[in-house]
Amino acid sequence: MFTKILIANRGEIAARVITTARRLGVRTVAVYSDADANAAHVELADEAVHIGPAAAADSYLRADRILEAARRTGAEAIHPGYGFLSENPGFVDAVEAAGLTFIGPPADAIRAMGLKDAAKAAMEDAGVPVVPGYHGSEQDPQFLADQADKIGYPVLIKARAGGGGKGMRLVETPAGFAEALAGAQREGQASFGDPGVLIEKYITHPRHVEIQVFADGHGNVVHLFERDCSLQRRHQKVIEEAPAPGMPDDVRAAMGRAAVEAARAIGYEGAGTVEFIADGSKGLRADGFWFMEMNTRLQVEHPVSEAITGLDFVELQLRVAAGEPLPVTQADLKINGWAMEARLYAEDPAKGFLPATGTLDHLRFPDGARFGPGALRIDSGVRQGDEISPWYDPMIAKVIVHAPTRGAAIGQLRAALMDTQVTGTTTNLAFLTALTRNPSFVAGDVETGLIARDQAALVAQPDPAPHVASVAALAALGLLEDRSGPDPWDRLSGWRHWSDAKLYVTLEHGGQEIAAQVRALGGGRFRVNLGDGGQTLQVARRPDGRLAVQTDGHASLLDLVRNGSTLTLFHDGQAYAFGLPDSLADIEDTEAGGDLISAPMPGLVKLVAARPGAAVTQGDPLFVLEAMKMEHTLTAPRDGTVQEVLVAEGDQVTDGAVLLVLEPGDG
């Protein structure tokens, strides 16, 4: 076993590797950029080396700086995590040329699976079923359009060097092919340095089922069963589970055999995942799944497979890389229970899942003791007070549960999400909670189009219940402060000798103002009128800081978090933010009749389609912004004429930055 390893990654996966290495007595070296100088993974590691500026291209993608850090610290091996250099065969060659061990597969195996077109050809030769489509090298746009016509719409355009949903476009009709192709090529170039694509038939009721494999340097290859990753948005995974719902034993065996053959065909070693697309229209069948790609690294969702097998995959990676044989055979492996993982991101589901930034002013995860031994796991690379920056993936945490049955796992996941609290940035927390209540998901009827089909209901933001808004009004007026001190005058807030005091406050929630009138009745009782006739509340602060609220015979618990002029109340798995409007602030009409086009998130301007003086029609594409290596197209909000373009291609813009001005309309 190694005595010291360097982790060529950041965030959650770096922290994950450090945890296992520490248990095994292996010392760790972290690397960090300017943006990560105070990051959690830097604090956790035994040593840390600065490798460059915030941009990944100048730090985490600089193989030379990472290798120099390994040399300076005496690391014997490099763990790549996932993303960045983890599937770069040139990096593997450089690691080995430096006399170090790469904790992952051989460079030739990565090359074999690195380009989707070549990988599919190799799998066909190995007898692994592949999706019908064009996997050749010809990239002429008209030729590709002709291939799409032959395959038959709908089709998927996929970056051949891609992964994680980047460089992928679903095209329903020939009319949308050219624009989708250009977008996929730009995204492939930006993310992988390769604009090449392949075209595949789109399966109309697709399920994304993947098989975890492990291989050692002694000829042993095993599969560790399947994961279902069908719950996706923008082709990126949201909730994963193991095993897959409705998986027959014969199909599991067939998929497992195909995955093992795929690994053997390329001389694989270490952890890998063979991804299949399955036709779920008539249930999972042995003749109804096809190879999509192989991820030659550890997957983000590996914890669910660890939970059902009882194995530590990072430990297996280290042992295999150190030359040890796999400690298990296929006959040793059994499925134990059901596991699920939800990816908690800083993103706005109501705005098409645009990535968000901000400081994590308040971050609280569930108490694992409430769930029982081994039932709850939180993998995170951030802490309260950390910043979610525009430079990297906006993941906050992975919430993982393990239970005896699928139904119990869903209940555990819902409870864990409802007990998670985040303020300081927009998150997908409520969206994830809503998914755990979705009837199709609960029934196990999962497929990759579920979120898009039910998106309106999943991202709906309920109005706060009257008692929640009432508690916000009390908090805004300072009536919920702890007044148990020795000064008796502290306990007379709101008291008048001649009458009951009436206090007034205006709150802001969801762009709407809420006017509240409050009377303090004494003893923690209040009468609050929100324009609805009013209600009487009894409010008490418990020893754990939570608020116990009773109104109209109904009792509930709320959590209150203050951040400047914002009050956030957590209730029933929802976070309700209330602001105090500043009457002295200048109010700028950002709508301006739709005259100003602003950036909805921080990002890089990849394409400027608008020109001053040009006439545009509502819906015309004006800009393409890239954030977290994903492209987002901004369109004209109305018909008009471009007055001014304020940015150029290659500019880095902040959230809310004005990009374009239209000439004033007629009103």
PDB file of C-alpha atoms in Angstrom, residues 37-187:
ATOM      1  CA  ALA A  37      -7.277  28.505  -0.699  1.00  0.00           C
ATOM      2  CA  ASN A  38      -9.607  28.034   2.285  1.00  0.00           C
ATOM      3  CA  ALA A  39     -11.559  25.051   0.937  1.00  0.00           C
ATOM      4  CA  ALA A  40     -12.554  22.059   3.047  1.00  0.00           C
ATOM      5  CA  HIS A  41     -10.380  19.578   1.131  1.00  0.00           C
ATOM      6  CA  VAL A  42      -7.323  21.752   1.794  1.00  0.00           C
ATOM      7  CA  GLU A  43      -8.036  21.705   5.518  1.00  0.00           C
ATOM      8  CA  LEU A  44      -8.636  17.945   5.576  1.00  0.00           C
ATOM      9  CA  ALA A  45      -5.449  16.880   3.798  1.00  0.00           C
ATOM     10  CA  ASP A  46      -2.123  16.338   5.532  1.00  0.00           C
ATOM     11  CA  GLU A  47      -0.444  18.736   3.100  1.00  0.00           C
ATOM     12  CA  ALA A  48      -1.652  21.177   0.440  1.00  0.00           C
ATOM     13  CA  VAL A  49       0.053  22.784  -2.558  1.00  0.00           C
ATOM     14  CA  HIS A  50      -1.090  25.879  -4.452  1.00  0.00           C
ATOM     15  CA  ILE A  51      -1.207  25.236  -8.223  1.00  0.00           C
ATOM     16  CA  GLY A  52      -2.555  28.420  -9.837  1.00  0.00           C
ATOM     17  CA  PRO A  53      -5.379  30.893 -10.436  1.00  0.00           C
ATOM     18  CA  ALA A  54      -9.087  30.167 -10.096  1.00  0.00           C
ATOM     19  CA  ALA A  55      -9.696  29.140 -13.711  1.00  0.00           C
ATOM     20  CA  ALA A  56      -9.433  25.343 -14.006  1.00  0.00           C
ATOM     21  CA  ALA A  57      -7.387  25.671 -17.179  1.00  0.00           C
ATOM     22  CA  ASP A  58      -4.723  27.489 -15.155  1.00  0.00           C
ATOM     23  CA  SER A  59      -4.794  25.189 -12.117  1.00  0.00           C
ATOM     24  CA  TYR A  60      -6.628  21.852 -11.905  1.00  0.00           C
ATOM     25  CA  LEU A  61      -6.000  21.126 -15.586  1.00  0.00           C
ATOM     26  CA  ARG A  62      -2.286  21.961 -15.370  1.00  0.00           C
ATOM     27  CA  ALA A  63      -0.690  18.510 -15.351  1.00  0.00           C
ATOM     28  CA  ASP A  64       2.788  20.003 -15.041  1.00  0.00           C
ATOM     29  CA  ARG A  65       1.943  21.828 -11.821  1.00  0.00           C
ATOM     30  CA  ILE A  66       0.236  18.790 -10.336  1.00  0.00           C
ATOM     31  CA  LEU A  67       3.213  16.583 -11.098  1.00  0.00           C
ATOM     32  CA  GLU A  68       5.568  19.174  -9.620  1.00  0.00           C
ATOM     33  CA  ALA A  69       3.432  19.215  -6.451  1.00  0.00           C
ATOM     34  CA  ALA A  70       3.707  15.417  -6.259  1.00  0.00           C
ATOM     35  CA  ARG A  71       7.495  15.582  -6.695  1.00  0.00           C
ATOM     36  CA  ARG A  72       7.911  18.284  -4.034  1.00  0.00           C
ATOM     37  CA  THR A  73       5.826  16.441  -1.459  1.00  0.00           C
ATOM     38  CA  GLY A  74       7.104  12.932  -2.112  1.00  0.00           C
ATOM     39  CA  ALA A  75       3.746  11.474  -3.156  1.00  0.00           C
ATOM     40  CA  GLU A  76       3.972   8.003  -4.667  1.00  0.00           C
ATOM     41  CA  ALA A  77       0.665   7.979  -6.537  1.00  0.00           C
ATOM     42  CA  ILE A  78      -1.995  10.341  -7.887  1.00  0.00           C
ATOM     43  CA  HIS A  79      -5.741   9.884  -7.478  1.00  0.00           C
ATOM     44  CA  PRO A  80      -7.578  11.891 -10.159  1.00  0.00           C
ATOM     45  CA  GLY A  81     -11.072  11.913  -8.613  1.00  0.00           C
ATOM     46  CA  TYR A  82     -13.605  12.658 -11.354  1.00  0.00           C
ATOM     47  CA  GLY A  83     -13.726  15.442 -13.886  1.00  0.00           C
ATOM     48  CA  PHE A  84     -10.654  17.527 -14.705  1.00  0.00           C
ATOM     49  CA  LEU A  85      -7.804  15.151 -15.685  1.00  0.00           C
ATOM     50  CA  SER A  86      -9.420  11.896 -14.560  1.00  0.00           C
ATOM     51  CA  GLU A  87     -10.044  10.598 -18.102  1.00  0.00           C
ATOM     52  CA  ASN A  88      -7.081  12.204 -19.838  1.00  0.00           C
ATOM     53  CA  PRO A  89      -4.745   9.479 -21.161  1.00  0.00           C
ATOM     54  CA  GLY A  90      -1.973  12.008 -21.734  1.00  0.00           C
ATOM     55  CA  PHE A  91      -2.019  12.794 -18.023  1.00  0.00           C
ATOM     56  CA  VAL A  92      -1.738   9.091 -17.207  1.00  0.00           C
ATOM     57  CA  ASP A  93       1.291   8.830 -19.486  1.00  0.00           C
ATOM     58  CA  ALA A  94       2.857  11.858 -17.787  1.00  0.00           C
ATOM     59  CA  VAL A  95       2.214  10.431 -14.316  1.00  0.00           C
ATOM     60  CA  GLU A  96       3.874   7.151 -15.186  1.00  0.00           C
ATOM     61  CA  ALA A  97       6.759   8.885 -16.975  1.00  0.00           C
ATOM     62  CA  ALA A  98       7.397  10.762 -13.720  1.00  0.00           C
ATOM     63  CA  GLY A  99       7.782   7.428 -11.919  1.00  0.00           C
ATOM     64  CA  LEU A 100       4.440   7.716 -10.128  1.00  0.00           C
ATOM     65  CA  THR A 101       1.399   5.437 -10.030  1.00  0.00           C
ATOM     66  CA  PHE A 102      -1.897   6.562 -11.531  1.00  0.00           C
ATOM     67  CA  ILE A 103      -4.797   5.377  -9.373  1.00  0.00           C
ATOM     68  CA  GLY A 104      -7.015   4.445 -12.276  1.00  0.00           C
ATOM     69  CA  PRO A 105      -7.039   2.497 -15.531  1.00  0.00           C
ATOM     70  CA  PRO A 106      -4.190   2.280 -18.070  1.00  0.00           C
ATOM     71  CA  ALA A 107      -3.890   5.105 -20.598  1.00  0.00           C
ATOM     72  CA  ASP A 108      -4.749   2.742 -23.478  1.00  0.00           C
ATOM     73  CA  ALA A 109      -8.024   1.739 -21.792  1.00  0.00           C
ATOM     74  CA  ILE A 110      -8.965   5.392 -21.369  1.00  0.00           C
ATOM     75  CA  ARG A 111      -8.113   6.050 -25.012  1.00  0.00           C
ATOM     76  CA  ALA A 112     -10.232   3.099 -26.102  1.00  0.00           C
ATOM     77  CA  MET A 113     -13.279   4.564 -24.386  1.00  0.00           C
ATOM     78  CA  GLY A 114     -12.407   8.253 -24.697  1.00  0.00           C
ATOM     79  CA  LEU A 115     -14.074   8.811 -28.055  1.00  0.00           C
ATOM     80  CA  LYS A 116     -17.641   7.526 -28.150  1.00  0.00           C
ATOM     81  CA  ASP A 117     -17.505   6.599 -31.826  1.00  0.00           C
ATOM     82  CA  ALA A 118     -14.372   4.464 -31.443  1.00  0.00           C
ATOM     83  CA  ALA A 119     -15.696   2.984 -28.194  1.00  0.00           C
ATOM     84  CA  LYS A 120     -18.919   1.865 -29.828  1.00  0.00           C
ATOM     85  CA  ALA A 121     -16.996   0.244 -32.655  1.00  0.00           C
ATOM     86  CA  ALA A 122     -14.842  -1.607 -30.129  1.00  0.00           C
ATOM     87  CA  MET A 123     -17.916  -2.763 -28.230  1.00  0.00           C
ATOM     88  CA  GLU A 124     -19.539  -4.051 -31.412  1.00  0.00           C
ATOM     89  CA  ASP A 125     -16.399  -6.101 -32.028  1.00  0.00           C
ATOM     90  CA  ALA A 126     -16.633  -7.445 -28.446  1.00  0.00           C
ATOM     91  CA  GLY A 127     -20.259  -8.499 -28.963  1.00  0.00           C
ATOM     92  CA  VAL A 128     -21.747  -5.787 -26.720  1.00  0.00           C
ATOM     93  CA  PRO A 129     -25.026  -4.359 -28.127  1.00  0.00           C
ATOM     94  CA  VAL A 130     -24.840  -0.669 -29.171  1.00  0.00           C
ATOM     95  CA  VAL A 131     -27.491   1.949 -29.995  1.00  0.00           C
ATOM     96  CA  PRO A 132     -28.238   2.360 -33.731  1.00  0.00           C
ATOM     97  CA  GLY A 133     -26.600   5.495 -35.103  1.00  0.00           C
ATOM     98  CA  TYR A 134     -23.669   7.102 -36.883  1.00  0.00           C
ATOM     99  CA  HIS A 135     -20.374   6.655 -35.041  1.00  0.00           C
ATOM    100  CA  GLY A 136     -17.932   7.520 -37.816  1.00  0.00           C
ATOM    101  CA  SER A 137     -15.321  10.248 -38.173  1.00  0.00           C
ATOM    102  CA  GLU A 138     -16.929  12.325 -40.952  1.00  0.00           C
ATOM    103  CA  GLN A 139     -18.042  15.631 -39.417  1.00  0.00           C
ATOM    104  CA  ASP A 140     -19.371  17.632 -42.370  1.00  0.00           C
ATOM    105  CA  PRO A 141     -22.648  19.270 -41.158  1.00  0.00           C
ATOM    106  CA  GLN A 142     -24.633  18.267 -44.240  1.00  0.00           C
ATOM    107  CA  PHE A 143     -23.337  14.700 -44.038  1.00  0.00           C
ATOM    108  CA  LEU A 144     -24.364  14.504 -40.369  1.00  0.00           C
ATOM    109  CA  ALA A 145     -27.795  15.918 -41.202  1.00  0.00           C
ATOM    110  CA  ASP A 146     -28.204  13.234 -43.877  1.00  0.00           C
ATOM    111  CA  GLN A 147     -27.233  10.555 -41.343  1.00  0.00           C
ATOM    112  CA  ALA A 148     -29.846  11.883 -38.925  1.00  0.00           C
ATOM    113  CA  ASP A 149     -32.462  11.598 -41.681  1.00  0.00           C
ATOM    114  CA  LYS A 150     -31.439   7.979 -42.267  1.00  0.00           C
ATOM    115  CA  ILE A 151     -31.546   7.100 -38.555  1.00  0.00           C
ATOM    116  CA  GLY A 152     -34.943   8.756 -38.160  1.00  0.00           C
ATOM    117  CA  TYR A 153     -36.007  11.488 -35.760  1.00  0.00           C
ATOM    118  CA  PRO A 154     -35.854  12.067 -32.854  1.00  0.00           C
ATOM    119  CA  VAL A 155     -32.059  11.775 -32.627  1.00  0.00           C
ATOM    120  CA  LEU A 156     -29.408  12.620 -30.052  1.00  0.00           C
ATOM    121  CA  ILE A 157     -26.320  14.592 -31.024  1.00  0.00           C
ATOM    122  CA  LYS A 158     -23.534  13.699 -28.594  1.00  0.00           C
ATOM    123  CA  ALA A 159     -20.016  15.045 -28.233  1.00  0.00           C
ATOM    124  CA  ARG A 160     -17.842  12.030 -28.997  1.00  0.00           C
ATOM    125  CA  ALA A 161     -15.382  12.999 -26.242  1.00  0.00           C
ATOM    126  CA  GLY A 162     -18.184  13.953 -23.869  1.00  0.00           C
ATOM    127  CA  GLY A 163     -19.683  13.013 -20.563  1.00  0.00           C
ATOM    128  CA  GLY A 164     -21.953  14.440 -17.882  1.00  0.00           C
ATOM    129  CA  GLY A 165     -24.511  15.631 -20.435  1.00  0.00           C
ATOM    130  CA  LYS A 166     -22.103  18.178 -21.934  1.00  0.00           C
ATOM    131  CA  GLY A 167     -22.206  18.503 -25.699  1.00  0.00           C
ATOM    132  CA  MET A 168     -25.509  16.659 -25.945  1.00  0.00           C
ATOM    133  CA  ARG A 169     -28.618  17.821 -27.814  1.00  0.00           C
ATOM    134  CA  LEU A 170     -31.993  16.150 -28.432  1.00  0.00           C
ATOM    135  CA  VAL A 171     -33.323  17.038 -31.890  1.00  0.00           C
ATOM    136  CA  GLU A 172     -36.990  16.382 -32.603  1.00  0.00           C
ATOM    137  CA  THR A 173     -37.173  17.517 -36.260  1.00  0.00           C
ATOM    138  CA  PRO A 174     -34.794  18.268 -39.158  1.00  0.00           C
ATOM    139  CA  ALA A 175     -35.480  22.014 -38.772  1.00  0.00           C
ATOM    140  CA  GLY A 176     -33.631  22.134 -35.462  1.00  0.00           C
ATOM    141  CA  PHE A 177     -30.635  20.036 -36.463  1.00  0.00           C
ATOM    142  CA  ALA A 178     -28.188  22.715 -37.644  1.00  0.00           C
ATOM    143  CA  GLU A 179     -28.515  24.901 -34.548  1.00  0.00           C
ATOM    144  CA  ALA A 180     -28.322  21.909 -32.198  1.00  0.00           C
ATOM    145  CA  LEU A 181     -25.233  20.589 -33.998  1.00  0.00           C
ATOM    146  CA  ALA A 182     -23.440  23.926 -33.683  1.00  0.00           C
ATOM    147  CA  GLY A 183     -24.245  24.095 -29.964  1.00  0.00           C
ATOM    148  CA  ALA A 184     -23.062  20.545 -29.318  1.00  0.00           C
ATOM    149  CA  GLN A 185     -19.833  21.208 -31.205  1.00  0.00           C
ATOM    150  CA  ARG A 186     -19.116  24.415 -29.258  1.00  0.00           C
ATOM    151  CA  GLU A 187     -19.801  22.684 -25.950  1.00  0.00           C
TER     152      GLU A 187
END
